[in-house]
């Protein structure tokens, strides 16, 4: 954080307060209000944190106006095009692209951690078959703290690193097991001869009865989906992980909290909600009806997969995802998929509608990811678990960064209290 020597002057009841201004590598300056309450006896007010920097970070930078997303300085379109998920994981975790030897060592480490403790298999059987896989993931990931005691001491950097590796390595296994359990098929163990994305597809779609060969185009698209969802600054679920971690909670509990937050349809649940919306629309001639509903202030309906808190022109991840969608659907011979036709026509009509231009609404990362995942054969209930799998490296990297900050303290926002002033209790027979 560069000290600019610049200050902001706040005047309240004739009294002026000088607030330091800090400048970032890129993005807006920040006004440091840490001493404001002590000096002026006032809080700031920012529900939803639309104008609040909750931390400083070196991991990801987003420019909402330019539609720019950088991971440790590297643009997302270059990473999605030229790198692969585990290399991006290394970049997010350690800050720089790995050498060939570092990458090989990291990939081997992750590969050797993909199995989960055999006794954890019982957790899945405690859920109803029709449980949402996100419920299973929240439960099983939280339960990891009961099995991996040797990586729960957050004061030990080596244990923090082992916990990071275990979470990145085991999340695909847990997600695949949640899927297999929901369809009544046997669990498929991870295979060390497959890369990260191919291993996940194999664990989801292989059956003991026959050989399952992963199509390289599908595993490449899967890997790209993982990369495009890896991290995204201080979004709701990452902020949840940081807040949970600030109390000293163990890493598995913190990531389980992040999974729970991601589940919401306004956040990671949007890809499932988007596909369900496209299916409800059903045909291009019904699109105007839904666009009218999205514009109707009296109708709570929103176009799922559209809009973003930060991006106000386009989501750079959606641009890359759209290319992948075309490749996958072309490979699967479903380029005339009715859902995709509705999606493409909806995008065209929405983007040409003044309302969406004025509100700066456009397809976000979730708009196309759901189409690819459905084409691959995933049920919509697996879309958010795949988002959670992908985002684990982002949560873990931000968790590690926060724990490495000597200035870290427990997060404890204040409030604008609008309830009753103090009043005396009255016994029930006097009310
Ligand atoms: C993710 O933060 C992240 O980085 C998240 C994420 C990540 O990688 O972690 O990028 C992943 O969560 C992507 C977003 C997925 N969510 C959706 O697709 C759900 C649909 N989108 C909306 O719920 C909404 O756009 C949000 C929640 C994403 C963003 O909302 P904002 O920026 O807080 O804006 P808002 O809710 O205050 O809406 C502003 C206006 C409102 O109209 P007015 O009250 O000003 O008249 O835009 C309208 C809203 O009604 N609006 C929409 C809309 N989104 C906003 N109208 C119709 N359809 C929509 N999708």
Short mmCIF file of C-alpha atoms and ligand atoms in Angstrom, two decimals:
data_model
loop_
_atom_site.label_atom_id
_atom_site.label_comp_id
_atom_site.label_asym_id
_atom_site.label_seq_id
_atom_site.Cartn_x
_atom_site.Cartn_y
_atom_site.Cartn_z
CA UNK A 1 0.00 0.00 0.00
CA UNK A 2 1.72 3.20 -1.21
CA UNK A 3 1.33 6.16 1.12
CA UNK A 4 0.54 9.13 -1.08
CA UNK A 5 0.96 11.79 1.65
CA UNK A 6 -2.37 12.93 0.19
CA UNK A 7 -5.21 13.27 2.67
CA UNK A 8 -8.98 13.73 2.52
CA UNK A 9 -10.48 16.39 4.78
CA UNK A 10 -13.77 15.55 6.46
CA UNK A 11 -15.56 18.37 8.27
CA UNK A 12 -18.25 17.56 10.85
CA UNK A 13 -19.89 20.31 12.94
CA UNK A 14 -17.07 22.67 12.01
CA UNK A 15 -14.38 20.20 13.09
CA UNK A 16 -12.03 18.97 10.33
CA UNK A 17 -10.40 15.56 10.21
CA UNK A 18 -7.50 14.63 7.91
CA UNK A 19 -7.83 11.07 6.58
CA UNK A 20 -4.80 9.49 4.85
CA UNK A 21 -5.17 8.40 1.22
CA UNK A 22 -3.40 5.26 -0.01
CA UNK A 23 -2.73 4.50 -3.66
CA UNK A 24 -2.91 0.96 -5.17
CA UNK A 25 -0.80 -0.48 -8.00
CA UNK A 26 -3.89 0.04 -10.15
CA UNK A 27 -7.48 1.04 -9.40
CA UNK A 28 -8.97 3.78 -7.23
CA UNK A 29 -7.23 5.42 -4.28
CA UNK A 30 -8.60 4.50 -0.86
CA UNK A 31 -9.38 6.76 2.07
CA UNK A 32 -8.11 5.23 5.29
CA UNK A 33 -10.91 5.58 7.88
CA UNK A 34 -9.43 3.25 10.52
CA UNK A 35 -9.03 6.13 13.00
CA UNK A 36 -12.26 7.93 12.09
CA UNK A 37 -14.44 6.56 14.89
CA UNK A 38 -11.73 7.23 17.47
CA UNK A 39 -11.22 10.81 16.23
CA UNK A 40 -14.72 11.88 15.19
CA UNK A 41 -17.03 9.40 16.94
CA UNK A 42 -18.79 8.51 13.69
CA UNK A 43 -19.04 5.33 11.58
CA UNK A 44 -19.14 5.19 7.80
CA UNK A 45 -22.19 3.55 6.23
CA UNK A 46 -21.86 1.21 3.23
CA UNK A 47 -24.29 -1.79 3.23
CA UNK A 48 -23.13 -4.29 0.60
CA UNK A 49 -19.65 -2.72 0.72
CA UNK A 50 -20.12 -1.15 -2.73
CA UNK A 51 -17.53 1.57 -1.93
CA UNK A 52 -15.45 -0.17 0.74
CA UNK A 53 -12.03 -1.82 0.50
CA UNK A 54 -12.04 -4.45 3.25
CA UNK A 55 -8.38 -5.41 2.88
CA UNK A 56 -5.34 -4.94 0.73
CA UNK A 57 -4.41 -7.80 -1.59
CA UNK A 58 -1.87 -8.70 -4.28
CA UNK A 59 -3.76 -11.62 -5.84
CA UNK A 60 -6.46 -10.43 -8.28
CA UNK A 61 -7.38 -7.07 -9.77
CA UNK A 62 -10.62 -6.24 -11.60
CA UNK A 63 -11.36 -3.10 -13.57
CA UNK A 64 -15.14 -3.07 -13.92
CA UNK A 65 -15.23 -0.35 -16.56
CA UNK A 66 -12.51 -1.83 -18.77
CA UNK A 67 -13.70 -5.42 -18.22
CA UNK A 68 -10.20 -6.31 -17.05
CA UNK A 69 -9.32 -9.24 -14.76
CA UNK A 70 -5.69 -9.83 -13.72
CA UNK A 71 -4.38 -12.71 -11.62
CA UNK A 72 -1.02 -11.63 -10.13
CA UNK A 73 -0.89 -9.20 -13.09
CA UNK A 74 -1.62 -11.72 -15.85
CA UNK A 75 -4.80 -11.03 -17.93
CA UNK A 76 -7.45 -13.75 -17.63
CA UNK A 77 -7.78 -14.22 -21.39
CA UNK A 78 -4.06 -15.06 -21.66
CA UNK A 79 -4.23 -17.48 -18.72
CA UNK A 80 -7.40 -19.14 -20.05
CA UNK A 81 -5.86 -19.39 -23.52
CA UNK A 82 -2.25 -20.37 -22.79
CA UNK A 83 -2.07 -21.71 -19.23
CA UNK A 84 -3.97 -24.43 -17.38
CA UNK A 85 -5.75 -24.62 -14.07
CA UNK A 86 -3.04 -26.11 -11.86
CA UNK A 87 -0.50 -23.62 -13.19
CA UNK A 88 -2.99 -20.82 -12.38
CA UNK A 89 -3.40 -22.39 -8.92
CA UNK A 90 0.35 -22.15 -8.40
CA UNK A 91 0.30 -18.53 -9.61
CA UNK A 92 -2.52 -17.58 -7.24
CA UNK A 93 -0.97 -19.39 -4.28
CA UNK A 94 2.66 -18.34 -4.70
CA UNK A 95 2.54 -15.09 -6.68
CA UNK A 96 4.54 -15.97 -9.81
CA UNK A 97 4.37 -18.47 -12.67
CA UNK A 98 6.27 -21.65 -11.76
CA UNK A 99 9.42 -22.94 -13.45
CA UNK A 100 9.01 -26.29 -15.22
CA UNK A 101 10.44 -28.10 -12.18
CA UNK A 102 8.25 -26.15 -9.75
CA UNK A 103 5.15 -26.91 -11.82
CA UNK A 104 5.94 -30.63 -12.04
CA UNK A 105 6.50 -30.81 -8.26
CA UNK A 106 3.27 -28.90 -7.56
CA UNK A 107 1.18 -31.02 -9.92
CA UNK A 108 2.58 -34.21 -8.38
CA UNK A 109 1.80 -32.90 -4.88
CA UNK A 110 -1.79 -32.14 -5.83
CA UNK A 111 -2.17 -35.49 -7.58
CA UNK A 112 -0.95 -37.34 -4.47
CA UNK A 113 -3.61 -35.64 -2.31
CA UNK A 114 -6.70 -36.34 -4.44
CA UNK A 115 -8.09 -39.26 -2.40
CA UNK A 116 -10.18 -38.53 0.70
CA UNK A 117 -9.98 -40.52 3.95
CA UNK A 118 -11.91 -43.76 3.31
CA UNK A 119 -13.98 -43.26 6.44
CA UNK A 120 -15.35 -39.99 4.98
CA UNK A 121 -17.29 -42.02 2.42
CA UNK A 122 -19.83 -42.64 5.15
CA UNK A 123 -20.71 -38.93 5.29
CA UNK A 124 -22.28 -39.07 1.84
CA UNK A 125 -24.58 -41.90 2.87
CA UNK A 126 -25.96 -39.72 5.67
CA UNK A 127 -27.59 -37.44 3.06
CA UNK A 128 -30.80 -38.16 1.15
CA UNK A 129 -30.06 -39.10 -2.47
CA UNK A 130 -31.95 -36.00 -3.60
CA UNK A 131 -29.92 -33.64 -1.38
CA UNK A 132 -28.47 -30.73 -3.34
CA UNK A 133 -24.77 -31.51 -3.93
CA UNK A 134 -23.89 -28.13 -2.42
CA UNK A 135 -25.38 -29.32 0.90
CA UNK A 136 -23.14 -32.37 0.69
CA UNK A 137 -20.08 -30.29 -0.14
CA UNK A 138 -20.65 -27.87 2.74
CA UNK A 139 -20.99 -30.83 5.12
CA UNK A 140 -18.11 -32.94 3.85
CA UNK A 141 -15.63 -30.06 3.49
CA UNK A 142 -16.46 -28.86 7.00
CA UNK A 143 -15.96 -32.41 8.25
CA UNK A 144 -12.43 -32.49 6.79
CA UNK A 145 -11.35 -30.69 9.96
CA UNK A 146 -12.26 -33.90 11.82
CA UNK A 147 -9.90 -35.95 9.65
CA UNK A 148 -6.94 -33.76 8.83
CA UNK A 149 -5.86 -32.51 12.25
CA UNK A 150 -2.25 -32.25 11.04
CA UNK A 151 -3.19 -29.27 8.84
CA UNK A 152 -5.52 -27.23 11.03
CA UNK A 153 -2.96 -25.18 12.98
CA UNK A 154 -3.24 -21.86 11.14
CA UNK A 155 -0.19 -20.45 12.95
CA UNK A 156 2.06 -23.00 11.20
CA UNK A 157 2.91 -21.93 7.60
CA UNK A 158 3.68 -25.53 6.62
CA UNK A 159 0.28 -26.70 7.88
CA UNK A 160 -1.37 -23.83 6.02
CA UNK A 161 0.35 -25.01 2.85
CA UNK A 162 -0.66 -28.66 3.35
CA UNK A 163 -4.27 -27.62 4.02
CA UNK A 164 -4.20 -25.54 0.81
CA UNK A 165 -2.94 -28.48 -1.22
CA UNK A 166 -5.44 -30.88 0.35
CA UNK A 167 -8.39 -28.59 -0.38
CA UNK A 168 -7.40 -27.97 -4.01
CA UNK A 169 -6.69 -31.68 -4.55
CA UNK A 170 -9.75 -33.13 -2.82
CA UNK A 171 -12.48 -30.74 -3.94
CA UNK A 172 -12.96 -32.49 -7.34
CA UNK A 173 -13.13 -35.86 -5.59
CA UNK A 174 -15.75 -34.58 -3.13
CA UNK A 175 -17.80 -32.89 -5.88
CA UNK A 176 -17.69 -36.02 -8.05
CA UNK A 177 -18.68 -38.21 -5.08
CA UNK A 178 -21.61 -35.89 -4.32
CA UNK A 179 -22.72 -36.28 -7.93
CA UNK A 180 -22.29 -40.07 -8.01
CA UNK A 181 -24.19 -40.42 -4.73
CA UNK A 182 -27.07 -38.29 -6.08
CA UNK A 183 -27.50 -40.61 -9.10
CA UNK A 184 -27.03 -43.86 -7.18
CA UNK A 185 -23.81 -44.83 -8.93
CA UNK A 186 -20.69 -46.13 -7.18
CA UNK A 187 -17.91 -43.69 -6.32
CA UNK A 188 -15.02 -43.64 -8.79
CA UNK A 189 -11.59 -43.19 -7.25
CA UNK A 190 -9.19 -40.55 -8.59
CA UNK A 191 -6.54 -41.72 -11.06
CA UNK A 192 -2.98 -40.43 -10.93
CA UNK A 193 -2.44 -40.92 -14.65
CA UNK A 194 -5.06 -38.28 -15.54
CA UNK A 195 -4.66 -34.52 -15.33
CA UNK A 196 -6.82 -32.49 -12.96
CA UNK A 197 -9.75 -31.79 -15.29
CA UNK A 198 -9.73 -35.21 -16.97
CA UNK A 199 -9.62 -36.86 -13.54
CA UNK A 200 -12.71 -34.90 -12.47
CA UNK A 201 -14.64 -35.87 -15.61
CA UNK A 202 -13.56 -39.49 -15.16
CA UNK A 203 -14.71 -39.53 -11.52
CA UNK A 204 -18.07 -38.08 -12.61
CA UNK A 205 -18.83 -40.09 -15.72
CA UNK A 206 -16.88 -43.39 -15.49
CA UNK A 207 -18.64 -46.55 -14.27
CA UNK A 208 -16.98 -49.78 -13.13
CA UNK A 209 -18.75 -51.69 -15.89
CA UNK A 210 -16.71 -50.27 -18.76
CA UNK A 211 -13.71 -48.18 -19.81
CA UNK A 212 -14.37 -44.42 -19.93
CA UNK A 213 -12.03 -42.32 -22.05
CA UNK A 214 -12.14 -38.59 -21.45
CA UNK A 215 -12.40 -36.54 -24.66
CA UNK A 216 -9.45 -34.07 -24.67
CA UNK A 217 -11.64 -31.27 -26.01
CA UNK A 218 -14.05 -31.71 -23.08
CA UNK A 219 -11.25 -31.87 -20.50
CA UNK A 220 -9.69 -28.74 -22.03
CA UNK A 221 -13.06 -26.96 -21.78
CA UNK A 222 -13.47 -28.21 -18.20
CA UNK A 223 -9.99 -26.97 -17.32
CA UNK A 224 -10.86 -23.59 -18.82
CA UNK A 225 -14.05 -23.38 -16.76
CA UNK A 226 -11.97 -24.08 -13.65
CA UNK A 227 -9.50 -21.34 -14.61
CA UNK A 228 -12.20 -18.77 -15.38
CA UNK A 229 -13.76 -19.25 -11.95
CA UNK A 230 -10.51 -19.47 -9.93
CA UNK A 231 -10.56 -16.13 -8.10
CA UNK A 232 -12.34 -12.82 -8.26
CA UNK A 233 -11.13 -10.28 -5.67
CA UNK A 234 -13.33 -9.80 -2.59
CA UNK A 235 -16.61 -11.29 -3.89
CA UNK A 236 -19.22 -12.41 -1.38
CA UNK A 237 -17.88 -15.94 -0.81
CA UNK A 238 -14.24 -14.83 -0.62
CA UNK A 239 -15.21 -12.13 1.86
CA UNK A 240 -17.02 -14.84 3.84
CA UNK A 241 -13.85 -16.95 3.92
CA UNK A 242 -11.78 -13.96 5.04
CA UNK A 243 -14.26 -13.06 7.78
CA UNK A 244 -14.42 -16.67 9.03
CA UNK A 245 -10.63 -16.91 8.95
CA UNK A 246 -10.25 -13.67 10.93
CA UNK A 247 -11.69 -15.45 13.99
CA UNK A 248 -8.95 -18.12 13.75
CA UNK A 249 -11.29 -20.83 12.44
CA UNK A 250 -9.57 -23.81 10.83
CA UNK A 251 -9.13 -23.80 7.02
CA UNK A 252 -11.76 -26.45 6.32
CA UNK A 253 -14.39 -24.56 8.32
CA UNK A 254 -13.51 -21.34 6.46
CA UNK A 255 -13.81 -22.96 3.02
CA UNK A 256 -17.09 -24.65 4.04
CA UNK A 257 -18.38 -21.15 4.90
CA UNK A 258 -17.31 -19.94 1.46
CA UNK A 259 -19.14 -22.85 -0.20
CA UNK A 260 -22.29 -22.01 1.74
CA UNK A 261 -22.16 -18.37 0.63
CA UNK A 262 -21.42 -19.24 -3.01
CA UNK A 263 -24.61 -21.36 -3.11
CA UNK A 264 -26.87 -18.28 -3.30
CA UNK A 265 -28.52 -17.58 -6.72
CA UNK A 266 -27.21 -14.00 -6.71
CA UNK A 267 -23.67 -15.41 -6.58
CA UNK A 268 -22.40 -18.87 -7.52
CA UNK A 269 -25.90 -20.32 -7.71
CA UNK A 270 -26.55 -18.09 -10.73
CA UNK A 271 -25.29 -20.64 -13.27
CA UNK A 272 -27.87 -23.18 -12.10
CA UNK A 273 -30.55 -20.46 -11.93
CA UNK A 274 -29.56 -19.23 -15.40
CA UNK A 275 -29.97 -22.66 -17.02
CA UNK A 276 -33.29 -23.17 -15.25
CA UNK A 277 -34.40 -19.76 -16.54
CA UNK A 278 -33.33 -20.62 -20.12
CA UNK A 279 -35.28 -23.88 -19.87
CA UNK A 280 -38.32 -22.00 -18.51
CA UNK A 281 -38.12 -19.58 -21.43
CA UNK A 282 -37.97 -22.68 -23.64
CA UNK A 283 -38.13 -20.98 -27.04
CA UNK A 284 -36.93 -17.76 -28.63
CA UNK A 285 -40.47 -16.46 -29.13
CA UNK A 286 -40.96 -16.28 -25.35
CA UNK A 287 -37.87 -14.12 -24.78
CA UNK A 288 -39.71 -10.74 -24.98
CA UNK A 289 -42.05 -11.88 -22.19
CA UNK A 290 -39.10 -12.58 -19.87
CA UNK A 291 -37.25 -9.41 -20.80
CA UNK A 292 -40.40 -7.46 -19.95
CA UNK A 293 -40.57 -9.22 -16.57
CA UNK A 294 -36.90 -8.40 -15.88
CA UNK A 295 -37.68 -4.72 -16.53
CA UNK A 296 -40.86 -4.71 -14.43
CA UNK A 297 -40.14 -3.10 -11.06
CA UNK A 298 -43.09 -4.97 -9.56
CA UNK A 299 -41.72 -8.32 -10.65
CA UNK A 300 -38.81 -9.71 -8.58
CA UNK A 301 -37.68 -11.73 -11.63
CA UNK A 302 -34.14 -11.00 -12.80
CA UNK A 303 -32.32 -12.31 -15.86
CA UNK A 304 -30.02 -14.83 -14.21
CA UNK A 305 -26.53 -14.78 -15.68
CA UNK A 306 -26.80 -11.04 -16.37
CA UNK A 307 -25.29 -8.14 -14.48
CA UNK A 308 -22.41 -7.83 -12.09
CA UNK A 309 -21.55 -5.75 -9.05
CA UNK A 310 -18.19 -4.72 -10.50
CA UNK A 311 -18.21 -5.28 -14.27
CA UNK A 312 -20.28 -2.55 -15.87
CA UNK A 313 -19.46 -3.18 -19.53
CA UNK A 314 -18.66 -6.84 -19.97
CA UNK A 315 -17.32 -9.78 -17.96
CA UNK A 316 -14.04 -10.83 -19.63
CA UNK A 317 -14.60 -14.38 -18.44
CA UNK A 318 -17.90 -14.60 -20.31
CA UNK A 319 -16.10 -13.66 -23.52
CA UNK A 320 -13.71 -16.62 -23.18
CA UNK A 321 -16.49 -18.90 -21.93
CA UNK A 322 -18.57 -18.11 -25.01
CA UNK A 323 -15.73 -19.36 -27.26
CA UNK A 324 -15.58 -22.57 -25.22
CA UNK A 325 -19.32 -23.00 -25.48
CA UNK A 326 -19.16 -22.90 -29.27
CA UNK A 327 -16.27 -25.45 -29.33
CA UNK A 328 -17.97 -27.90 -26.96
CA UNK A 329 -21.38 -27.72 -28.60
CA UNK A 330 -19.80 -28.08 -32.02
CA UNK A 331 -17.87 -31.17 -30.83
CA UNK A 332 -21.00 -32.68 -29.30
CA UNK A 333 -22.99 -31.88 -32.41
CA UNK A 334 -25.50 -29.91 -30.38
CA UNK A 335 -24.73 -26.48 -31.80
CA UNK A 336 -28.43 -26.29 -32.55
CA UNK A 337 -29.18 -27.03 -28.89
CA UNK A 338 -32.48 -25.22 -28.21
CA UNK A 339 -31.13 -23.92 -24.90
CA UNK A 340 -28.14 -22.43 -26.68
CA UNK A 341 -30.40 -20.89 -29.31
CA UNK A 342 -32.46 -19.27 -26.55
CA UNK A 343 -29.25 -18.13 -24.80
CA UNK A 344 -27.79 -16.56 -27.96
CA UNK A 345 -31.08 -14.84 -28.88
CA UNK A 346 -31.62 -13.66 -25.29
CA UNK A 347 -28.12 -12.18 -25.21
CA UNK A 348 -28.76 -10.43 -28.55
CA UNK A 349 -32.12 -8.98 -27.50
CA UNK A 350 -30.99 -8.00 -23.99
CA UNK A 351 -27.85 -6.26 -25.24
CA UNK A 352 -29.89 -4.24 -27.75
CA UNK A 353 -32.48 -3.20 -25.17
CA UNK A 354 -31.94 0.34 -23.75
CA UNK A 355 -32.92 -0.85 -20.25
CA UNK A 356 -29.99 -3.26 -20.05
CA UNK A 357 -27.60 -0.74 -21.56
CA UNK A 358 -28.73 1.88 -19.05
CA UNK A 359 -28.45 -0.56 -16.10
CA UNK A 360 -25.15 -1.86 -17.52
CA UNK A 361 -26.41 -5.44 -17.62
CA UNK A 362 -24.71 -8.01 -19.87
CA UNK A 363 -23.90 -11.73 -19.68
CA UNK A 364 -21.59 -12.61 -16.79
CA UNK A 365 -19.39 -15.68 -16.25
CA UNK A 366 -22.40 -17.77 -15.28
CA UNK A 367 -24.33 -17.17 -18.50
CA UNK A 368 -22.29 -19.49 -20.71
CA UNK A 369 -20.71 -21.83 -18.14
CA UNK A 370 -24.09 -23.47 -17.51
CA UNK A 371 -24.60 -24.13 -21.21
CA UNK A 372 -21.24 -25.90 -21.48
CA UNK A 373 -21.81 -27.93 -18.34
CA UNK A 374 -25.25 -29.02 -19.49
CA UNK A 375 -23.84 -30.03 -22.89
CA UNK A 376 -21.22 -32.10 -21.05
CA UNK A 377 -24.00 -34.01 -19.31
CA UNK A 378 -23.99 -32.39 -15.86
CA UNK A 379 -27.35 -31.78 -14.15
CA UNK A 380 -27.94 -28.13 -13.21
CA UNK A 381 -27.51 -29.08 -9.54
CA UNK A 382 -23.81 -29.75 -10.26
CA UNK A 383 -23.10 -26.32 -11.74
CA UNK A 384 -22.46 -24.53 -8.45
CA UNK A 385 -20.41 -27.40 -6.98
CA UNK A 386 -18.15 -27.06 -10.05
CA UNK A 387 -17.95 -23.32 -9.39
CA UNK A 388 -17.03 -24.09 -5.75
CA UNK A 389 -14.39 -26.60 -6.90
CA UNK A 390 -12.88 -23.95 -9.19
CA UNK A 391 -13.01 -21.14 -6.63
CA UNK A 392 -11.33 -23.17 -3.87
CA UNK A 393 -7.89 -22.00 -4.99
CA UNK A 394 -9.06 -18.38 -4.82
CA UNK A 395 -10.54 -18.81 -1.36
CA UNK A 396 -7.42 -20.63 -0.16
CA UNK A 397 -5.03 -18.05 -1.66
CA UNK A 398 -6.93 -15.17 -0.08
CA UNK A 399 -7.14 -17.09 3.22
CA UNK A 400 -3.36 -17.65 3.19
CA UNK A 401 -2.72 -14.00 2.28
CA UNK A 402 -4.84 -12.75 5.16
CA UNK A 403 -3.19 -15.10 7.68
CA UNK A 404 0.19 -13.88 6.48
CA UNK A 405 -0.76 -10.27 7.31
CA UNK A 406 0.72 -9.36 10.74
CA UNK A 407 -1.87 -6.59 10.98
CA UNK A 408 -4.81 -9.01 10.67
CA UNK A 409 -7.53 -8.63 13.31
CA UNK A 410 -10.96 -10.16 13.72
CA UNK A 411 -13.48 -8.65 11.32
CA UNK A 412 -16.22 -6.84 13.26
CA UNK A 413 -18.36 -4.37 11.25
CA UNK A 414 -20.53 -1.86 13.15
CA UNK A 415 -24.08 -0.74 12.27
CA UNK A 416 -26.53 2.13 11.93
CA UNK A 417 -28.88 1.22 14.81
CA UNK A 418 -32.51 2.12 14.12
CA UNK A 419 -34.16 0.06 16.87
CA UNK A 420 -35.78 1.17 20.16
CA UNK A 421 -33.90 3.39 22.61
CA UNK A 422 -33.46 1.94 26.14
CA UNK A 423 -36.81 1.13 27.83
CA UNK A 424 -37.85 -0.74 31.00
CA UNK A 425 -39.22 -4.26 31.14
CA UNK A 426 -42.89 -4.59 32.14
CA UNK A 427 -44.35 -7.81 33.59
CA UNK A 428 -46.71 -9.63 31.26
CA UNK A 429 -49.86 -8.90 33.36
CA UNK A 430 -49.12 -5.15 33.02
CA UNK A 431 -48.87 -5.15 29.15
C1 LIG B 1 -21.12 -13.96 -9.60
O1 LIG B 1 -18.81 -10.44 -7.03
C2 LIG B 1 -18.32 -11.30 -7.85
O2 LIG B 1 -17.21 -11.19 -8.32
C3 LIG B 1 -19.22 -12.47 -8.18
C4 LIG B 1 -18.71 -13.40 -9.26
C5 LIG B 1 -17.47 -14.12 -8.83
O3 LIG B 1 -16.73 -14.56 -9.73
O4 LIG B 1 -17.29 -14.34 -7.60
O5 LIG B 1 -18.44 -12.68 -10.44
C6 LIG B 1 -19.73 -14.48 -9.57
O6 LIG B 1 -21.78 -13.97 -8.60
C7 LIG B 1 -21.63 -13.35 -10.89
C8 LIG B 1 -23.08 -12.74 -10.73
C9 LIG B 1 -24.05 -13.89 -10.80
N1 LIG B 1 -25.42 -13.44 -10.45
C10 LIG B 1 -26.39 -13.38 -11.36
O7 LIG B 1 -26.23 -13.60 -12.58
C11 LIG B 1 -27.77 -13.10 -10.77
C12 LIG B 1 -28.44 -11.97 -11.57
N2 LIG B 1 -27.70 -10.76 -11.35
C13 LIG B 1 -28.17 -9.85 -10.31
O8 LIG B 1 -28.69 -10.46 -9.18
C14 LIG B 1 -27.24 -8.67 -10.08
O9 LIG B 1 -26.87 -8.23 -11.32
C15 LIG B 1 -25.99 -8.86 -9.24
C16 LIG B 1 -26.33 -9.37 -7.87
C17 LIG B 1 -25.05 -9.80 -9.90
C18 LIG B 1 -25.32 -7.49 -9.11
O10 LIG B 1 -26.24 -6.66 -8.56
P1 LIG B 1 -25.79 -5.14 -8.16
O11 LIG B 1 -24.61 -4.68 -8.93
O12 LIG B 1 -25.69 -5.09 -6.68
O13 LIG B 1 -26.93 -4.28 -8.72
P2 LIG B 1 -28.37 -4.14 -8.13
O14 LIG B 1 -28.83 -5.48 -7.64
O15 LIG B 1 -28.37 -3.02 -7.17
O16 LIG B 1 -29.18 -3.77 -9.44
C19 LIG B 1 -28.94 -2.51 -10.08
C20 LIG B 1 -30.13 -2.33 -10.99
C21 LIG B 1 -31.44 -2.61 -10.27
O17 LIG B 1 -32.42 -1.80 -10.88
P3 LIG B 1 -32.84 -0.39 -10.12
O18 LIG B 1 -33.23 -0.82 -8.68
O19 LIG B 1 -31.57 0.46 -10.13
O20 LIG B 1 -33.98 0.14 -10.91
O21 LIG B 1 -30.05 -3.27 -12.06
C22 LIG B 1 -31.16 -4.15 -11.99
C23 LIG B 1 -31.74 -4.05 -10.60
O22 LIG B 1 -33.14 -4.30 -10.61
N3 LIG B 1 -30.63 -5.49 -12.23
C24 LIG B 1 -31.23 -6.40 -12.99
C25 LIG B 1 -30.35 -7.52 -12.97
N4 LIG B 1 -29.29 -7.24 -12.21
C26 LIG B 1 -29.47 -5.99 -11.73
N5 LIG B 1 -32.40 -6.40 -13.68
C27 LIG B 1 -32.67 -7.55 -14.36
N6 LIG B 1 -31.89 -8.64 -14.40
C28 LIG B 1 -30.72 -8.67 -13.72
N7 LIG B 1 -29.94 -9.73 -13.76
#
